[in-house]
């Protein structure tokens, strides 16, 4: 392993771990837990219904996690 590789590997790992933390919009994720709740989304999207939220909440845990947020954003259902 070269010296450059030894230096860049930890940086790559830290960068990969940091990406999910920045994926959410702070204007929506007001408590900073990295997930969107129905009240958080409805505050910025008053047209959001519980039925809409349930459809986006694929895991059924009552929160939208990073994967669910990404999928909904890519589908144009949540703001960028």
Tab-separated table of C-alpha atoms in Angstrom:
chain	number	residue	atom	x	y	z
A	1	UNK	CA	0.000	0.000	0.000
A	2	UNK	CA	1.445	3.352	-0.972
A	3	UNK	CA	1.671	6.297	1.371
A	4	UNK	CA	-0.989	8.169	-0.610
A	5	UNK	CA	-3.390	5.244	-0.374
A	6	UNK	CA	-2.805	5.030	3.371
A	7	UNK	CA	-3.663	8.707	3.707
A	8	UNK	CA	-6.677	8.716	1.399
A	9	UNK	CA	-8.399	5.576	2.700
A	10	UNK	CA	-9.486	7.066	6.058
A	11	UNK	CA	-10.622	10.232	4.272
A	12	UNK	CA	-12.759	8.194	1.859
A	13	UNK	CA	-14.341	6.290	4.742
A	14	UNK	CA	-15.141	9.488	6.651
A	15	UNK	CA	-16.601	11.085	3.537
A	16	UNK	CA	-18.814	8.069	2.869
A	17	UNK	CA	-20.074	8.092	6.442
A	18	UNK	CA	-20.787	11.831	6.370
A	19	UNK	CA	-22.949	11.792	3.218
A	20	UNK	CA	-26.156	10.458	4.824
A	21	UNK	CA	-25.974	13.104	7.539
A	22	UNK	CA	-26.112	15.865	4.930
A	23	UNK	CA	-28.724	14.218	2.706
A	24	UNK	CA	-31.662	15.680	4.609
A	25	UNK	CA	-32.849	19.268	4.381
A	26	UNK	CA	-32.389	21.040	7.729
A	27	UNK	CA	-35.511	23.104	6.995
A	28	UNK	CA	-37.507	19.851	7.100
A	29	UNK	CA	-35.502	17.758	9.584
A	30	UNK	CA	-35.866	20.285	12.402
A	31	UNK	CA	-34.777	17.903	15.179
A	32	UNK	CA	-31.679	16.812	13.231
A	33	UNK	CA	-32.207	13.063	13.630
A	34	UNK	CA	-31.575	12.378	9.934
A	35	UNK	CA	-35.158	11.297	9.289
A	36	UNK	CA	-38.398	13.037	8.362
A	37	UNK	CA	-41.513	12.649	10.481
A	38	UNK	CA	-45.013	13.398	9.241
A	39	UNK	CA	-45.251	16.655	11.271
A	40	UNK	CA	-41.848	17.820	9.949
A	41	UNK	CA	-42.905	17.228	6.361
A	42	UNK	CA	-46.373	18.687	6.789
A	43	UNK	CA	-44.872	21.900	8.215
A	44	UNK	CA	-43.134	22.596	4.886
A	45	UNK	CA	-45.599	20.730	2.654
A	46	UNK	CA	-49.102	21.488	4.010
A	47	UNK	CA	-50.622	19.452	1.185
A	48	UNK	CA	-48.931	16.290	2.526
A	49	UNK	CA	-51.557	13.894	3.869
A	50	UNK	CA	-51.016	11.006	6.266
A	51	UNK	CA	-51.884	8.681	3.383
A	52	UNK	CA	-49.161	10.273	1.217
A	53	UNK	CA	-46.656	9.942	4.057
A	54	UNK	CA	-47.597	6.297	4.658
A	55	UNK	CA	-47.003	5.582	0.974
A	56	UNK	CA	-43.501	7.078	1.209
A	57	UNK	CA	-42.778	5.260	4.488
A	58	UNK	CA	-41.923	1.913	2.891
A	59	UNK	CA	-40.553	0.452	6.140
A	60	UNK	CA	-43.727	1.398	8.030
A	61	UNK	CA	-41.813	2.752	11.034
A	62	UNK	CA	-43.455	6.174	10.995
A	63	UNK	CA	-40.291	7.945	9.820
A	64	UNK	CA	-38.687	8.480	6.430
A	65	UNK	CA	-35.085	7.306	6.516
A	66	UNK	CA	-32.318	8.243	4.089
A	67	UNK	CA	-33.285	5.619	1.496
A	68	UNK	CA	-36.972	6.570	1.615
A	69	UNK	CA	-36.146	10.284	1.377
A	70	UNK	CA	-33.809	9.683	-1.558
A	71	UNK	CA	-36.383	7.573	-3.400
A	72	UNK	CA	-39.143	10.144	-2.819
A	73	UNK	CA	-36.898	13.017	-3.857
A	74	UNK	CA	-35.792	11.231	-7.040
A	75	UNK	CA	-39.453	10.526	-7.830
A	76	UNK	CA	-40.207	14.246	-7.443
A	77	UNK	CA	-42.441	13.702	-4.396
A	78	UNK	CA	-40.215	15.605	-1.959
A	79	UNK	CA	-38.270	18.843	-2.488
A	80	UNK	CA	-34.604	18.662	-3.474
